[in-house]
Amino acid sequence: MAIREQIQSVLGTLPGAEKKVAHAFLANYPSIGLSTIAELAALAGTSAPTVLRFVARLGFESYPEFQRVLRGDVQAQLMSPLERARSTGPAPANPALKASFADIAANLDATLKAVPESEFEAACELLSDQKSACFFLGGRFTDAIAGYMAAHLRIIRPNVRHFDGQTSTWRDQLLDVRPGDVAVLFDIRRYQSDLIRLGELLVERKARILLITDPWLSPIARSARVVLPCVVDANRTWDSSVALLALAEALIDRVSRAQSDNARARMQTLEDIHWNNLPGR
């Protein structure tokens, strides 16, 4: 796991002082982790020994080792598809289909381990809150998953919308966002500046953000209410979106079950609408 993902996985078990270090690191990633021990301790309001205990708890023997791995995380986060294509190495011995499916299976397993059950449940609570509208949007490749998720939840619950059109129209659609509304954003490396800016505007309008991202975390994570990291690196040119889609489907299923009575009533109404509009009726 990336360092940021490691910290999130143990956050709930850390002693108070070390938890302060974790929060300071996550809020100022990655720059503060590449600074000195004294600077990280000062930002967290703790001591240098506390920082060292925190680093040791993550499995590092020294602060320089921690920083070396962190620099590797940052480099991986910034790699373009072209750079990944150059670094993938020779083709595996397994047939391409078998190797590809094996990588995807590994990503699904790693994502399951990376997403705390408590965060998943918190996400489902946000999506099930019918007093609030729910808005969806993703990036260049992930918006298709955002639209897929919105299309399903629109049947299950009211007031579900997918931001559409060009970037310039997104701000127009912010007019309908009210305090307490939920915004589900998909953003994976290399993070989109326009999507990050939209996240900032949503926070200004007091929306609650559910972020579905990668292990390195989009900058939107700083202001998100719930963050669900998915493993997307499949040791090939392009990142894999399978874990993102699997998580989206798990959320859809969980919310459908939680809203079973309302969902069934809405689905029946939709069936009636379809049936009454069949040719010849």
mmCIF file of C-alpha atoms in Angstrom:
data_model
loop_
_atom_site.group_PDB
_atom_site.id
_atom_site.type_symbol
_atom_site.label_atom_id
_atom_site.label_comp_id
_atom_site.label_asym_id
_atom_site.label_seq_id
_atom_site.Cartn_x
_atom_site.Cartn_y
_atom_site.Cartn_z
ATOM 1 C CA MET A 1 0.000 0.000 0.000
ATOM 2 C CA ALA A 2 1.019 3.602 -0.515
ATOM 3 C CA ILE A 3 2.052 5.411 2.676
ATOM 4 C CA ARG A 4 -1.087 7.544 2.634
ATOM 5 C CA GLU A 5 -3.221 4.420 2.375
ATOM 6 C CA GLN A 6 -1.264 2.748 5.197
ATOM 7 C CA ILE A 7 -1.895 5.696 7.481
ATOM 8 C CA GLN A 8 -5.609 5.718 6.742
ATOM 9 C CA SER A 9 -5.858 2.009 7.481
ATOM 10 C CA VAL A 10 -4.380 2.402 10.989
ATOM 11 C CA LEU A 11 -5.754 5.849 11.810
ATOM 12 C CA GLY A 12 -8.425 4.574 14.163
ATOM 13 C CA THR A 13 -5.905 2.569 16.225
ATOM 14 C CA LEU A 14 -3.269 5.275 16.775
ATOM 15 C CA PRO A 15 -2.601 6.832 20.193
ATOM 16 C CA GLY A 16 -3.660 10.464 20.524
ATOM 17 C CA ALA A 17 -0.292 12.124 19.871
ATOM 18 C CA GLU A 18 0.508 9.900 16.890
ATOM 19 C CA LYS A 19 -2.960 10.513 15.492
ATOM 20 C CA LYS A 20 -2.106 14.229 15.449
ATOM 21 C CA VAL A 21 0.959 13.416 13.339
ATOM 22 C CA ALA A 22 -1.199 11.345 10.983
ATOM 23 C CA HIS A 23 -3.748 14.125 10.561
ATOM 24 C CA ALA A 24 -1.002 16.700 9.935
ATOM 25 C CA PHE A 25 0.573 14.432 7.332
ATOM 26 C CA LEU A 26 -2.697 13.670 5.526
ATOM 27 C CA ALA A 27 -3.744 17.327 5.488
ATOM 28 C CA ASN A 28 -0.402 18.455 4.054
ATOM 29 C CA TYR A 29 0.520 15.527 1.819
ATOM 30 C CA PRO A 30 3.096 15.081 0.420
ATOM 31 C CA SER A 31 5.186 18.181 1.181
ATOM 32 C CA ILE A 32 5.218 17.861 4.964
ATOM 33 C CA GLY A 33 6.426 14.256 4.785
ATOM 34 C CA LEU A 34 9.427 15.398 2.774
ATOM 35 C CA SER A 35 10.362 18.047 5.344
ATOM 36 C CA THR A 36 12.325 17.517 8.556
ATOM 37 C CA ILE A 37 11.136 15.624 11.615
ATOM 38 C CA ALA A 38 11.103 18.887 13.569
ATOM 39 C CA GLU A 39 8.846 20.584 10.997
ATOM 40 C CA LEU A 40 6.368 17.700 10.970
ATOM 41 C CA ALA A 41 6.354 17.605 14.783
ATOM 42 C CA ALA A 42 5.772 21.361 14.997
ATOM 43 C CA LEU A 43 2.895 21.245 12.524
ATOM 44 C CA ALA A 44 1.266 18.387 14.430
ATOM 45 C CA GLY A 45 1.884 20.032 17.811
ATOM 46 C CA THR A 46 3.833 17.021 19.056
ATOM 47 C CA SER A 47 7.494 16.066 19.539
ATOM 48 C CA ALA A 48 10.198 14.533 17.365
ATOM 49 C CA PRO A 49 10.096 11.231 19.336
ATOM 50 C CA THR A 50 6.355 11.018 18.653
ATOM 51 C CA VAL A 51 6.998 11.389 14.924
ATOM 52 C CA LEU A 52 9.601 8.620 15.081
ATOM 53 C CA ARG A 53 7.210 6.332 16.964
ATOM 54 C CA PHE A 54 4.563 7.055 14.333
ATOM 55 C CA VAL A 55 6.974 6.182 11.513
ATOM 56 C CA ALA A 56 8.056 3.000 13.306
ATOM 57 C CA ARG A 57 4.417 1.983 13.744
ATOM 58 C CA LEU A 58 4.074 2.077 9.962
ATOM 59 C CA GLY A 59 6.931 -0.403 9.688
ATOM 60 C CA PHE A 60 9.836 1.897 8.828
ATOM 61 C CA GLU A 61 13.178 1.592 10.582
ATOM 62 C CA SER A 62 14.068 5.257 10.129
ATOM 63 C CA TYR A 63 12.701 8.597 8.982
ATOM 64 C CA PRO A 64 14.969 8.621 5.879
ATOM 65 C CA GLU A 65 13.504 5.239 4.855
ATOM 66 C CA PHE A 66 10.006 6.654 5.332
ATOM 67 C CA GLN A 67 10.897 9.616 3.092
ATOM 68 C CA ARG A 68 12.462 7.392 0.438
ATOM 69 C CA VAL A 69 9.280 5.335 0.120
ATOM 70 C CA LEU A 70 7.180 8.516 0.167
ATOM 71 C CA ARG A 71 9.173 9.944 -2.753
ATOM 72 C CA GLY A 72 8.485 6.703 -4.635
ATOM 73 C CA ASP A 73 4.763 7.091 -3.922
ATOM 74 C CA VAL A 74 4.776 10.640 -5.271
ATOM 75 C CA GLN A 75 6.653 9.600 -8.415
ATOM 76 C CA ALA A 76 4.157 6.776 -9.018
ATOM 77 C CA GLN A 77 1.263 9.188 -8.492
ATOM 78 C CA LEU A 78 2.591 11.577 -11.147
ATOM 79 C CA MET A 79 3.489 8.998 -13.793
ATOM 80 C CA SER A 80 1.768 9.468 -17.140
ATOM 81 C CA PRO A 81 0.445 6.517 -19.202
ATOM 82 C CA LEU A 82 3.430 6.985 -21.529
ATOM 83 C CA GLU A 83 5.878 6.686 -18.623
ATOM 84 C CA ARG A 84 4.056 3.620 -17.322
ATOM 85 C CA ALA A 85 4.226 2.031 -20.773
ATOM 86 C CA ARG A 86 8.003 2.495 -20.772
ATOM 87 C CA SER A 87 8.369 0.957 -17.322
ATOM 88 C CA THR A 88 6.094 -2.081 -17.591
ATOM 89 C CA GLY A 89 8.896 -4.327 -18.858
ATOM 90 C CA PRO A 90 8.569 -7.452 -21.010
ATOM 91 C CA ALA A 91 5.287 -9.227 -21.520
ATOM 92 C CA PRO A 92 4.433 -11.789 -18.804
ATOM 93 C CA ALA A 93 4.815 -15.502 -19.450
ATOM 94 C CA ASN A 94 1.080 -16.016 -18.920
ATOM 95 C CA PRO A 95 -1.301 -15.402 -21.832
ATOM 96 C CA ALA A 96 -2.341 -11.740 -21.974
ATOM 97 C CA LEU A 97 -5.950 -12.370 -20.937
ATOM 98 C CA LYS A 98 -4.997 -14.553 -17.975
ATOM 99 C CA ALA A 99 -2.338 -12.077 -16.789
ATOM 100 C CA SER A 100 -4.708 -9.138 -17.146
ATOM 101 C CA PHE A 101 -7.436 -10.859 -15.148
ATOM 102 C CA ALA A 102 -4.917 -11.819 -12.469
ATOM 103 C CA ASP A 103 -3.884 -8.163 -12.086
ATOM 104 C CA ILE A 104 -7.527 -7.103 -11.861
ATOM 105 C CA ALA A 105 -8.253 -9.754 -9.217
ATOM 106 C CA ALA A 106 -5.265 -8.501 -7.220
ATOM 107 C CA ASN A 107 -6.581 -4.929 -7.452
ATOM 108 C CA LEU A 108 -10.002 -5.976 -6.209
ATOM 109 C CA ASP A 109 -8.474 -7.814 -3.262
ATOM 110 C CA ALA A 110 -6.206 -4.875 -2.399
ATOM 111 C CA THR A 111 -9.117 -2.429 -2.638
ATOM 112 C CA LEU A 112 -11.209 -4.565 -0.300
ATOM 113 C CA LYS A 113 -8.390 -4.352 2.246
ATOM 114 C CA ALA A 114 -7.888 -0.615 1.699
ATOM 115 C CA VAL A 115 -11.507 0.484 2.241
ATOM 116 C CA PRO A 116 -12.501 0.411 5.928
ATOM 117 C CA GLU A 117 -15.957 -1.031 6.516
ATOM 118 C CA SER A 118 -16.793 2.033 8.610
ATOM 119 C CA GLU A 119 -16.032 4.359 5.683
ATOM 120 C CA PHE A 120 -18.108 2.215 3.328
ATOM 121 C CA GLU A 121 -21.052 2.384 5.729
ATOM 122 C CA ALA A 122 -20.605 6.153 6.109
ATOM 123 C CA ALA A 123 -20.732 6.475 2.317
ATOM 124 C CA CYS A 124 -23.940 4.413 2.199
ATOM 125 C CA GLU A 125 -25.517 6.650 4.845
ATOM 126 C CA LEU A 126 -24.752 9.726 2.758
ATOM 127 C CA LEU A 127 -26.228 8.143 -0.358
ATOM 128 C CA SER A 128 -29.326 6.974 1.534
ATOM 129 C CA ASP A 129 -30.173 10.409 2.944
ATOM 130 C CA GLN A 130 -33.264 11.268 0.914
ATOM 131 C CA LYS A 131 -33.567 14.681 2.553
ATOM 132 C CA SER A 132 -30.572 15.751 0.492
ATOM 133 C CA ALA A 133 -30.026 15.856 -3.250
ATOM 134 C CA CYS A 134 -27.195 13.730 -4.616
ATOM 135 C CA PHE A 135 -24.876 14.937 -7.401
ATOM 136 C CA PHE A 136 -22.370 12.839 -9.378
ATOM 137 C CA LEU A 137 -19.322 13.692 -11.460
ATOM 138 C CA GLY A 138 -16.074 12.058 -12.523
ATOM 139 C CA GLY A 139 -12.972 12.771 -14.539
ATOM 140 C CA ARG A 140 -12.011 12.094 -18.127
ATOM 141 C CA PHE A 141 -12.265 8.302 -17.806
ATOM 142 C CA THR A 142 -14.192 7.933 -14.539
ATOM 143 C CA ASP A 143 -17.218 10.076 -15.365
ATOM 144 C CA ALA A 144 -18.728 7.077 -17.140
ATOM 145 C CA ILE A 145 -18.767 5.280 -13.763
ATOM 146 C CA ALA A 146 -20.250 8.355 -12.083
ATOM 147 C CA GLY A 147 -23.023 8.391 -14.690
ATOM 148 C CA TYR A 148 -23.576 4.646 -14.311
ATOM 149 C CA MET A 149 -23.933 5.024 -10.559
ATOM 150 C CA ALA A 150 -26.276 8.006 -10.869
ATOM 151 C CA ALA A 151 -28.478 6.137 -13.366
ATOM 152 C CA HIS A 152 -29.047 3.321 -10.856
ATOM 153 C CA LEU A 153 -29.554 5.489 -7.769
ATOM 154 C CA ARG A 154 -31.983 7.727 -9.659
ATOM 155 C CA ILE A 155 -34.349 4.748 -9.746
ATOM 156 C CA ILE A 156 -33.853 3.931 -6.069
ATOM 157 C CA ARG A 157 -34.188 7.406 -4.553
ATOM 158 C CA PRO A 158 -35.291 10.912 -5.594
ATOM 159 C CA ASN A 159 -33.157 13.984 -6.352
ATOM 160 C CA VAL A 160 -30.202 12.290 -8.021
ATOM 161 C CA ARG A 161 -28.378 14.299 -10.679
ATOM 162 C CA HIS A 162 -25.321 13.883 -12.841
ATOM 163 C CA PHE A 163 -23.338 17.015 -13.689
ATOM 164 C CA ASP A 164 -23.418 17.171 -17.465
ATOM 165 C CA GLY A 165 -22.254 19.300 -20.336
ATOM 166 C CA GLN A 166 -18.996 21.186 -20.654
ATOM 167 C CA THR A 167 -16.903 22.334 -17.725
ATOM 168 C CA SER A 168 -18.181 25.879 -18.171
ATOM 169 C CA THR A 169 -21.737 24.708 -17.358
ATOM 170 C CA TRP A 170 -20.825 22.963 -14.098
ATOM 171 C CA ARG A 171 -20.965 26.212 -12.164
ATOM 172 C CA ASP A 172 -24.450 26.880 -13.533
ATOM 173 C CA GLN A 173 -25.552 23.544 -12.102
ATOM 174 C CA LEU A 174 -24.128 24.522 -8.707
ATOM 175 C CA LEU A 175 -27.148 26.827 -8.382
ATOM 176 C CA ASP A 176 -29.203 23.793 -7.335
ATOM 177 C CA VAL A 177 -26.738 22.572 -4.687
ATOM 178 C CA ARG A 178 -27.975 23.274 -1.160
ATOM 179 C CA PRO A 179 -26.189 22.979 2.209
ATOM 180 C CA GLY A 180 -26.109 19.324 3.237
ATOM 181 C CA ASP A 181 -26.464 17.948 -0.286
ATOM 182 C CA VAL A 182 -24.159 15.089 -1.254
ATOM 183 C CA ALA A 183 -21.626 15.234 -4.094
ATOM 184 C CA VAL A 184 -20.037 11.985 -5.265
ATOM 185 C CA LEU A 185 -16.797 12.735 -7.109
ATOM 186 C CA PHE A 186 -14.502 10.268 -8.894
ATOM 187 C CA ASP A 187 -10.920 11.499 -9.335
ATOM 188 C CA ILE A 188 -7.809 9.386 -9.929
ATOM 189 C CA ARG A 189 -4.251 10.236 -10.943
ATOM 190 C CA ARG A 190 -3.432 12.566 -12.836
ATOM 191 C CA TYR A 191 -6.022 14.611 -10.983
ATOM 192 C CA GLN A 192 -8.154 17.079 -12.938
ATOM 193 C CA SER A 193 -7.763 20.711 -11.946
ATOM 194 C CA ASP A 194 -11.310 21.588 -13.030
ATOM 195 C CA LEU A 195 -12.742 18.770 -10.920
ATOM 196 C CA ILE A 196 -10.636 19.833 -7.934
ATOM 197 C CA ARG A 197 -11.916 23.402 -8.333
ATOM 198 C CA LEU A 198 -15.499 22.136 -8.493
ATOM 199 C CA GLY A 199 -14.860 20.292 -5.228
ATOM 200 C CA GLU A 200 -13.781 23.576 -3.636
ATOM 201 C CA LEU A 201 -16.930 25.308 -4.875
ATOM 202 C CA LEU A 202 -19.080 22.467 -3.536
ATOM 203 C CA VAL A 203 -17.477 22.891 -0.120
ATOM 204 C CA GLU A 204 -18.215 26.622 -0.270
ATOM 205 C CA ARG A 205 -21.854 25.689 -0.814
ATOM 206 C CA LYS A 206 -21.591 23.363 2.206
ATOM 207 C CA ALA A 207 -22.128 20.141 0.256
ATOM 208 C CA ARG A 208 -20.927 16.876 1.764
ATOM 209 C CA ILE A 209 -18.382 15.240 -0.538
ATOM 210 C CA LEU A 210 -17.956 11.511 -1.026
ATOM 211 C CA LEU A 211 -14.686 11.011 -2.894
ATOM 212 C CA ILE A 212 -13.835 7.799 -4.747
ATOM 213 C CA THR A 213 -10.167 7.982 -5.667
ATOM 214 C CA ASP A 214 -6.879 6.053 -5.806
ATOM 215 C CA PRO A 215 -4.407 5.091 -3.038
ATOM 216 C CA TRP A 216 -2.513 8.381 -3.442
ATOM 217 C CA LEU A 217 -5.728 10.383 -2.929
ATOM 218 C CA SER A 218 -6.930 13.280 -5.024
ATOM 219 C CA PRO A 219 -6.472 16.745 -3.452
ATOM 220 C CA ILE A 220 -10.253 16.734 -3.071
ATOM 221 C CA ALA A 221 -9.657 14.413 -0.093
ATOM 222 C CA ARG A 222 -8.705 17.429 2.047
ATOM 223 C CA SER A 223 -12.319 18.569 2.130
ATOM 224 C CA ALA A 224 -14.211 15.291 1.602
ATOM 225 C CA ARG A 225 -16.530 13.906 4.266
ATOM 226 C CA VAL A 226 -15.801 10.309 3.189
ATOM 227 C CA VAL A 227 -12.870 9.019 1.106
ATOM 228 C CA LEU A 228 -12.863 5.562 -0.521
ATOM 229 C CA PRO A 229 -9.484 4.644 -2.100
ATOM 230 C CA CYS A 230 -9.407 2.080 -4.908
ATOM 231 C CA VAL A 231 -6.319 0.338 -6.288
ATOM 232 C CA VAL A 232 -5.963 1.275 -9.954
ATOM 233 C CA ASP A 233 -2.344 0.414 -10.800
ATOM 234 C CA ALA A 234 -2.402 -2.776 -12.877
ATOM 235 C CA ASN A 235 1.272 -2.836 -13.944
ATOM 236 C CA ARG A 236 0.429 -1.716 -17.455
ATOM 237 C CA THR A 237 0.046 1.406 -19.599
ATOM 238 C CA TRP A 238 -3.416 2.382 -18.432
ATOM 239 C CA ASP A 239 -4.833 2.402 -14.936
ATOM 240 C CA SER A 240 -7.647 -0.059 -14.301
ATOM 241 C CA SER A 241 -11.143 1.180 -13.417
ATOM 242 C CA VAL A 242 -12.516 -2.231 -12.465
ATOM 243 C CA ALA A 243 -12.126 -1.649 -8.708
ATOM 244 C CA LEU A 244 -13.872 1.714 -9.057
ATOM 245 C CA LEU A 245 -16.801 0.080 -10.832
ATOM 246 C CA ALA A 246 -16.918 -2.787 -8.324
ATOM 247 C CA LEU A 247 -17.051 -0.320 -5.441
ATOM 248 C CA ALA A 248 -19.765 1.694 -7.203
ATOM 249 C CA GLU A 249 -21.846 -1.462 -7.631
ATOM 250 C CA ALA A 250 -21.322 -2.424 -3.979
ATOM 251 C CA LEU A 251 -22.599 1.014 -2.934
ATOM 252 C CA ILE A 252 -25.584 0.732 -5.270
ATOM 253 C CA ASP A 253 -26.485 -2.685 -3.855
ATOM 254 C CA ARG A 254 -26.078 -1.578 -0.232
ATOM 255 C CA VAL A 255 -28.230 1.522 -0.706
ATOM 256 C CA SER A 256 -30.856 -0.501 -2.609
ATOM 257 C CA ARG A 257 -31.137 -2.880 0.337
ATOM 258 C CA ALA A 258 -31.215 -0.035 2.877
ATOM 259 C CA GLN A 259 -33.977 1.697 0.907
ATOM 260 C CA SER A 260 -35.795 -1.522 0.018
ATOM 261 C CA ASP A 261 -39.379 -0.313 0.592
ATOM 262 C CA ASN A 262 -38.943 3.022 -1.160
ATOM 263 C CA ALA A 263 -36.821 1.414 -3.862
ATOM 264 C CA ARG A 264 -39.444 -1.216 -4.635
ATOM 265 C CA ALA A 265 -42.192 1.421 -4.793
ATOM 266 C CA ARG A 266 -40.179 3.588 -7.185
ATOM 267 C CA MET A 267 -39.199 0.594 -9.307
ATOM 268 C CA GLN A 268 -42.830 -0.485 -9.537
ATOM 269 C CA THR A 269 -43.854 3.019 -10.597
ATOM 270 C CA LEU A 270 -41.156 2.987 -13.251
ATOM 271 C CA GLU A 271 -42.325 -0.413 -14.504
ATOM 272 C CA ASP A 272 -45.864 0.961 -14.756
ATOM 273 C CA ILE A 273 -44.623 3.945 -16.739
ATOM 274 C CA HIS A 274 -42.762 1.669 -19.148
ATOM 275 C CA TRP A 275 -45.703 -0.716 -19.465
ATOM 276 C CA ASN A 276 -48.236 2.042 -20.113
ATOM 277 C CA ASN A 277 -46.038 3.486 -22.845
ATOM 278 C CA LEU A 278 -45.602 0.271 -24.807
ATOM 279 C CA PRO A 279 -46.836 0.462 -28.449
ATOM 280 C CA GLY A 280 -50.532 -0.361 -28.707
ATOM 281 C CA ARG A 281 -51.414 0.580 -25.154
#
